[in-house]
């Protein structure tokens, strides 16, 4: 299991039968935070707080979850957990936990309609620690990729993670749940995505789009959601820049990406422990995000009718 950067706790909770889940990132002392929402179909909570001109400087948790808009209920459980543990923004009357969230659409994947709720959010907090599972866990439980031809040609994805270091003590990590319309690439080659008719090779989503004779009607069922974590001491505006730069990792690993059918969102979070450069952290964030996306695909396990990377490779 991967380990977090010191100061961050990460926890997962999931419904393995109905294929949905939630991942929570907690920093009880608060995190300097920014966000960049690129997709055209986002589902988010409290992202306006992260505008650099707004008052609150730190957040206490970020939730990544399935369930589409229904899954925003998971944050209520996170709020409850943090409140019960004395974590939050001190208003002088009560401590109010600042919890941000983004969601992906996994509703048609499991056996029946289900979504992360308050209970699941609370359990994810109880499970939070310095190490955690990737693949079919948390927000990656119901994640799939390569959806342009529908479920029969879609592959299983999951939750991924990667961490990088510099020689002067800066640490940058990325966590991501990959639920994209497009295909995932490694070294300029498709490694997961929309399958061809033989279910062994790839159809190549870009080629399908190029050859469409008329625009197809899709709904916003796709989204890649993630977060960059660092110990670098950066300001709130600088963390927004880090979130923006981290989207380069999406673009390097997923194609097409940032469509009107995606809700692509990245949070950037810092414990502000060591001095650091926004450009270095942003570049490392993009690299870590690119690696985390590949990790999400390679860590996933096949479920129901959705084949994983590892099982597809064994058939080739």
Tab-separated table of C-alpha atoms in Angstrom:
chain	number	residue	atom	x	y	z
A	1	UNK	CA	0.000	0.000	0.000
A	2	UNK	CA	1.279	3.506	-0.775
A	3	UNK	CA	2.140	5.955	1.987
A	4	UNK	CA	0.960	9.546	2.282
A	5	UNK	CA	3.010	12.690	2.777
A	6	UNK	CA	3.390	13.455	6.483
A	7	UNK	CA	0.402	15.442	7.734
A	8	UNK	CA	-2.116	13.944	5.313
A	9	UNK	CA	-4.440	11.066	6.166
A	10	UNK	CA	-6.246	9.188	3.387
A	11	UNK	CA	-9.146	6.780	3.857
A	12	UNK	CA	-11.431	4.742	1.612
A	13	UNK	CA	-14.897	3.282	2.003
A	14	UNK	CA	-16.818	1.425	-0.675
A	15	UNK	CA	-19.842	-0.659	-1.602
A	16	UNK	CA	-18.221	-3.569	-3.437
A	17	UNK	CA	-21.550	-5.038	-4.563
A	18	UNK	CA	-22.995	-1.887	-6.065
A	19	UNK	CA	-19.615	-0.513	-7.149
A	20	UNK	CA	-19.373	2.937	-5.676
A	21	UNK	CA	-17.208	4.502	-3.007
A	22	UNK	CA	-15.579	7.510	-1.416
A	23	UNK	CA	-12.017	8.608	-0.681
A	24	UNK	CA	-11.248	11.258	1.918
A	25	UNK	CA	-8.080	13.313	2.393
A	26	UNK	CA	-7.824	14.764	5.896
A	27	UNK	CA	-5.452	17.250	7.489
A	28	UNK	CA	-6.691	18.065	10.975
A	29	UNK	CA	-4.479	21.156	11.201
A	30	UNK	CA	-5.882	22.449	7.921
A	31	UNK	CA	-4.532	22.548	4.368
A	32	UNK	CA	-3.820	25.529	2.135
A	33	UNK	CA	-5.922	24.687	-0.898
A	34	UNK	CA	-6.697	25.560	-4.490
A	35	UNK	CA	-8.852	23.968	-7.174
A	36	UNK	CA	-9.172	23.976	-10.947
A	37	UNK	CA	-12.324	22.643	-12.613
A	38	UNK	CA	-11.837	21.987	-16.330
A	39	UNK	CA	-14.567	19.587	-17.390
A	40	UNK	CA	-17.921	20.738	-18.708
A	41	UNK	CA	-20.028	18.546	-16.395
A	42	UNK	CA	-18.606	18.995	-12.879
A	43	UNK	CA	-20.169	18.016	-9.577
A	44	UNK	CA	-18.535	19.854	-6.676
A	45	UNK	CA	-18.998	21.189	-3.154
A	46	UNK	CA	-17.414	24.270	-1.524
A	47	UNK	CA	-15.081	24.988	-4.440
A	48	UNK	CA	-16.046	28.685	-4.365
A	49	UNK	CA	-14.345	28.908	-0.971
A	50	UNK	CA	-11.044	28.206	-2.699
A	51	UNK	CA	-11.196	31.305	-4.860
A	52	UNK	CA	-8.092	33.253	-3.752
A	53	UNK	CA	-10.183	36.365	-3.004
A	54	UNK	CA	-12.390	34.539	-0.496
A	55	UNK	CA	-11.830	34.484	3.264
A	56	UNK	CA	-11.195	30.908	4.374
A	57	UNK	CA	-7.508	30.071	3.969
A	58	UNK	CA	-7.518	26.397	4.918
A	59	UNK	CA	-9.684	23.320	4.442
A	60	UNK	CA	-9.764	20.259	6.675
A	61	UNK	CA	-10.833	17.557	4.231
A	62	UNK	CA	-11.354	16.876	0.554
A	63	UNK	CA	-13.655	14.106	-0.631
A	64	UNK	CA	-13.440	12.300	-3.958
A	65	UNK	CA	-16.438	10.067	-4.568
A	66	UNK	CA	-18.712	8.241	-6.923
A	67	UNK	CA	-22.466	8.681	-6.983
A	68	UNK	CA	-22.653	11.773	-9.181
A	69	UNK	CA	-24.553	14.589	-7.429
A	70	UNK	CA	-26.077	12.065	-4.995
A	71	UNK	CA	-22.572	11.267	-3.768
A	72	UNK	CA	-22.141	14.783	-2.403
A	73	UNK	CA	-23.954	13.409	0.650
A	74	UNK	CA	-20.685	11.739	1.692
A	75	UNK	CA	-19.348	15.096	2.859
A	76	UNK	CA	-22.007	15.224	5.566
A	77	UNK	CA	-20.415	12.154	7.140
A	78	UNK	CA	-16.986	13.740	6.887
A	79	UNK	CA	-18.341	16.907	8.520
A	80	UNK	CA	-19.802	14.831	11.335
A	81	UNK	CA	-16.553	12.956	11.939
A	82	UNK	CA	-14.420	16.088	11.993
A	83	UNK	CA	-16.871	17.952	14.235
A	84	UNK	CA	-16.891	15.071	16.716
A	85	UNK	CA	-13.088	15.171	16.736
A	86	UNK	CA	-12.860	18.911	17.336
A	87	UNK	CA	-11.601	19.784	13.862
A	88	UNK	CA	-12.775	22.886	12.028
A	89	UNK	CA	-12.682	26.630	11.432
A	90	UNK	CA	-13.176	28.363	14.778
A	91	UNK	CA	-16.075	30.797	14.461
A	92	UNK	CA	-15.973	31.698	18.152
A	93	UNK	CA	-19.157	29.706	18.730
A	94	UNK	CA	-18.402	26.343	17.144
A	95	UNK	CA	-15.691	24.798	15.006
A	96	UNK	CA	-16.976	24.342	11.457
A	97	UNK	CA	-15.112	21.737	9.383
A	98	UNK	CA	-14.330	22.989	5.881
A	99	UNK	CA	-14.929	20.068	3.532
A	100	UNK	CA	-14.620	20.266	-0.248
A	101	UNK	CA	-15.688	17.541	-2.659
A	102	UNK	CA	-15.915	16.485	-6.270
A	103	UNK	CA	-17.771	13.509	-7.708
A	104	UNK	CA	-17.730	11.128	-10.652
A	105	UNK	CA	-20.608	9.317	-12.366
A	106	UNK	CA	-20.690	5.581	-11.613
A	107	UNK	CA	-24.436	5.064	-11.133
A	108	UNK	CA	-25.083	2.442	-13.874
A	109	UNK	CA	-22.104	0.214	-13.048
A	110	UNK	CA	-23.231	-1.796	-9.998
A	111	UNK	CA	-26.054	-4.245	-9.380
A	112	UNK	CA	-28.489	-1.535	-8.322
A	113	UNK	CA	-28.725	2.211	-7.824
A	114	UNK	CA	-26.441	3.213	-4.956
A	115	UNK	CA	-24.241	6.131	-3.997
A	116	UNK	CA	-21.860	7.235	-1.228
A	117	UNK	CA	-23.892	8.596	1.665
A	118	UNK	CA	-23.228	10.169	5.058
A	119	UNK	CA	-22.409	6.787	6.612
A	120	UNK	CA	-19.861	5.963	3.931
A	121	UNK	CA	-18.194	9.348	4.338
A	122	UNK	CA	-17.911	8.764	8.087
A	123	UNK	CA	-16.442	5.278	7.573
A	124	UNK	CA	-13.881	6.643	5.104
A	125	UNK	CA	-12.717	9.022	7.849
A	126	UNK	CA	-12.484	6.173	10.347
A	127	UNK	CA	-10.326	4.297	7.836
A	128	UNK	CA	-8.029	7.262	7.180
A	129	UNK	CA	-4.356	6.722	7.880
A	130	UNK	CA	-0.847	7.042	6.504
A	131	UNK	CA	-1.343	4.166	4.054
A	132	UNK	CA	-4.317	3.170	1.922
A	133	UNK	CA	-5.440	0.914	-0.933
A	134	UNK	CA	-5.527	1.797	-4.635
A	135	UNK	CA	-7.407	0.186	-7.524
A	136	UNK	CA	-10.979	-0.904	-6.772
A	137	UNK	CA	-11.243	1.136	-3.592
A	138	UNK	CA	-12.836	4.402	-2.552
A	139	UNK	CA	-13.728	6.710	-5.415
A	140	UNK	CA	-12.201	4.215	-7.852
A	141	UNK	CA	-14.613	1.392	-6.977
A	142	UNK	CA	-17.010	2.066	-9.843
A	143	UNK	CA	-14.641	3.931	-12.165
A	144	UNK	CA	-14.473	2.864	-15.817
A	145	UNK	CA	-12.831	4.288	-18.942
A	146	UNK	CA	-13.227	4.368	-22.710
A	147	UNK	CA	-16.977	4.928	-22.793
A	148	UNK	CA	-17.644	6.243	-26.266
A	149	UNK	CA	-19.182	2.947	-27.505
A	150	UNK	CA	-21.002	2.088	-24.290
A	151	UNK	CA	-20.512	-0.415	-21.482
A	152	UNK	CA	-19.808	-3.530	-23.615
A	153	UNK	CA	-16.577	-1.887	-24.809
A	154	UNK	CA	-15.624	-0.087	-21.596
A	155	UNK	CA	-12.736	-1.129	-19.311
A	156	UNK	CA	-12.354	-1.079	-15.536
A	157	UNK	CA	-10.299	1.682	-13.986
A	158	UNK	CA	-9.788	2.683	-10.379
A	159	UNK	CA	-8.010	4.834	-7.821
A	160	UNK	CA	-4.348	5.655	-8.450
A	161	UNK	CA	-1.500	7.303	-6.558
A	162	UNK	CA	2.049	8.502	-7.173
A	163	UNK	CA	4.585	10.443	-5.097
A	164	UNK	CA	7.728	12.376	-6.081
A	165	UNK	CA	10.539	14.030	-4.111
A	166	UNK	CA	13.161	16.734	-4.589
A	167	UNK	CA	16.631	16.817	-3.044
A	168	UNK	CA	15.709	19.756	-0.812
A	169	UNK	CA	12.819	18.010	0.904
A	170	UNK	CA	9.804	18.965	-1.190
A	171	UNK	CA	7.293	16.131	-1.552
A	172	UNK	CA	4.491	16.104	-4.105
A	173	UNK	CA	1.878	13.367	-4.454
A	174	UNK	CA	-1.154	12.830	-6.670
A	175	UNK	CA	-4.278	10.789	-6.041
A	176	UNK	CA	-6.859	10.280	-8.779
A	177	UNK	CA	-10.009	8.365	-9.653
A	178	UNK	CA	-10.074	7.845	-13.416
A	179	UNK	CA	-13.550	7.669	-14.950
A	180	UNK	CA	-12.819	9.201	-18.340
A	181	UNK	CA	-14.587	9.192	-21.684
A	182	UNK	CA	-11.193	8.839	-23.335
A	183	UNK	CA	-8.355	6.325	-23.388
A	184	UNK	CA	-5.356	6.154	-21.044
A	185	UNK	CA	-1.868	6.376	-22.537
A	186	UNK	CA	1.589	5.362	-21.348
A	187	UNK	CA	4.637	6.217	-23.466
A	188	UNK	CA	2.300	7.495	-26.214
A	189	UNK	CA	0.499	4.138	-26.482
A	190	UNK	CA	-3.034	3.281	-25.372
A	191	UNK	CA	-2.951	0.906	-22.414
A	192	UNK	CA	-6.646	1.044	-21.486
A	193	UNK	CA	-9.831	2.487	-22.921
A	194	UNK	CA	-12.503	1.769	-25.487
A	195	UNK	CA	-12.203	-1.794	-26.784
A	196	UNK	CA	-12.487	-2.890	-30.393
A	197	UNK	CA	-14.989	-5.443	-31.660
A	198	UNK	CA	-12.644	-8.305	-30.732
A	199	UNK	CA	-12.521	-7.099	-27.094
A	200	UNK	CA	-8.746	-7.638	-27.167
A	201	UNK	CA	-7.488	-4.521	-28.932
A	202	UNK	CA	-8.368	-0.843	-28.680
A	203	UNK	CA	-10.806	1.040	-30.882
A	204	UNK	CA	-8.996	4.375	-30.258
A	205	UNK	CA	-11.503	6.975	-29.095
A	206	UNK	CA	-9.844	9.753	-31.093
A	207	UNK	CA	-10.251	7.799	-34.330
A	208	UNK	CA	-13.902	7.167	-33.517
A	209	UNK	CA	-14.491	10.875	-32.956
A	210	UNK	CA	-12.714	11.824	-36.180
A	211	UNK	CA	-14.809	9.381	-38.203
A	212	UNK	CA	-18.201	10.298	-36.739
A	213	UNK	CA	-20.542	11.360	-39.533
A	214	UNK	CA	-22.814	13.230	-37.167
A	215	UNK	CA	-22.503	14.344	-33.582
A	216	UNK	CA	-23.587	11.677	-31.145
A	217	UNK	CA	-25.676	12.493	-28.095
A	218	UNK	CA	-23.945	11.621	-24.834
A	219	UNK	CA	-24.649	12.526	-21.249
A	220	UNK	CA	-22.061	13.747	-18.758
A	221	UNK	CA	-21.147	10.278	-17.477
A	222	UNK	CA	-17.390	10.780	-17.387
A	223	UNK	CA	-15.014	12.493	-15.023
A	224	UNK	CA	-11.480	12.239	-13.709
A	225	UNK	CA	-11.175	13.670	-10.212
A	226	UNK	CA	-8.049	14.028	-8.144
A	227	UNK	CA	-5.834	16.008	-5.823
A	228	UNK	CA	-2.230	17.111	-5.547
A	229	UNK	CA	-0.704	17.012	-2.061
A	230	UNK	CA	2.526	18.691	-1.022
A	231	UNK	CA	4.473	19.833	2.024
A	232	UNK	CA	5.645	23.002	0.228
A	233	UNK	CA	4.763	26.324	1.857
A	234	UNK	CA	2.694	27.997	-0.857
A	235	UNK	CA	-0.091	30.582	-0.738
A	236	UNK	CA	-3.716	30.062	-1.656
A	237	UNK	CA	-3.290	31.701	-5.108
A	238	UNK	CA	-0.180	29.604	-5.707
A	239	UNK	CA	-2.070	26.419	-4.849
A	240	UNK	CA	-4.649	27.305	-7.473
A	241	UNK	CA	-1.794	27.576	-9.962
A	242	UNK	CA	-0.531	24.146	-8.884
A	243	UNK	CA	-4.009	22.721	-9.538
A	244	UNK	CA	-4.003	24.315	-12.994
A	245	UNK	CA	-0.574	22.943	-13.862
A	246	UNK	CA	-1.533	19.468	-12.646
A	247	UNK	CA	-4.125	19.254	-15.404
A	248	UNK	CA	-1.173	18.802	-17.770
A	249	UNK	CA	-0.904	15.352	-16.200
A	250	UNK	CA	-4.470	14.630	-17.296
A	251	UNK	CA	-3.692	15.769	-20.827
A	252	UNK	CA	-0.535	13.643	-21.041
A	253	UNK	CA	-2.238	10.458	-19.869
A	254	UNK	CA	-5.839	10.740	-21.123
A	255	UNK	CA	-7.151	11.523	-24.597
A	256	UNK	CA	-9.610	13.016	-25.248
A	257	UNK	CA	-9.825	14.904	-21.965
A	258	UNK	CA	-11.586	18.007	-20.574
A	259	UNK	CA	-14.601	17.487	-22.843
A	260	UNK	CA	-18.059	18.918	-22.200
A	261	UNK	CA	-18.972	15.410	-21.035
A	262	UNK	CA	-16.267	15.295	-18.345
A	263	UNK	CA	-16.289	16.934	-14.913
A	264	UNK	CA	-12.503	16.934	-14.634
A	265	UNK	CA	-11.409	18.530	-11.363
A	266	UNK	CA	-8.133	18.763	-9.423
A	267	UNK	CA	-7.634	20.057	-5.894
A	268	UNK	CA	-4.185	21.165	-4.695
A	269	UNK	CA	-3.450	20.809	-0.977
A	270	UNK	CA	-0.481	21.794	1.169
A	271	UNK	CA	0.614	21.290	4.766
A	272	UNK	CA	3.035	24.235	4.252
A	273	UNK	CA	5.965	22.644	6.109
A	274	UNK	CA	8.962	23.441	3.861
A	275	UNK	CA	9.896	26.249	1.493
A	276	UNK	CA	9.066	25.555	-2.126
A	277	UNK	CA	8.609	27.035	-5.590
A	278	UNK	CA	5.178	27.089	-7.199
A	279	UNK	CA	6.705	26.187	-10.565
A	280	UNK	CA	8.571	23.184	-9.174
A	281	UNK	CA	5.550	21.950	-7.237
A	282	UNK	CA	3.271	22.487	-10.224
A	283	UNK	CA	5.564	20.605	-12.575
A	284	UNK	CA	6.025	17.747	-10.121
A	285	UNK	CA	2.267	17.725	-9.622
A	286	UNK	CA	1.681	17.244	-13.334
A	287	UNK	CA	4.241	14.428	-13.471
A	288	UNK	CA	2.801	12.744	-10.390
A	289	UNK	CA	-0.735	13.037	-11.760
A	290	UNK	CA	0.310	11.461	-15.051
A	291	UNK	CA	1.856	8.550	-13.150
A	292	UNK	CA	-1.136	8.237	-10.814
A	293	UNK	CA	-3.516	7.893	-13.767
A	294	UNK	CA	-1.465	5.007	-15.138
A	295	UNK	CA	-1.346	3.513	-11.636
A	296	UNK	CA	-5.150	3.717	-11.418
A	297	UNK	CA	-5.491	1.632	-14.568
A	298	UNK	CA	-2.817	-0.900	-13.677
A	299	UNK	CA	-4.117	-1.347	-10.110
A	300	UNK	CA	-7.728	-2.007	-11.123
A	301	UNK	CA	-9.289	-5.471	-11.043
A	302	UNK	CA	-11.942	-6.800	-13.420
A	303	UNK	CA	-15.560	-6.689	-12.219
A	304	UNK	CA	-18.758	-7.909	-13.859
A	305	UNK	CA	-18.443	-7.114	-17.573
A	306	UNK	CA	-15.586	-4.621	-17.213
A	307	UNK	CA	-12.168	-6.086	-17.938
A	308	UNK	CA	-9.058	-4.681	-16.277
A	309	UNK	CA	-5.671	-3.822	-17.750
A	310	UNK	CA	-4.004	-6.873	-16.218
A	311	UNK	CA	-6.630	-9.308	-17.508
A	312	UNK	CA	-6.619	-7.736	-20.972
A	313	UNK	CA	-2.835	-8.055	-21.172
A	314	UNK	CA	-3.079	-11.749	-20.300
A	315	UNK	CA	-5.370	-12.287	-23.319
A	316	UNK	CA	-3.101	-10.558	-25.819
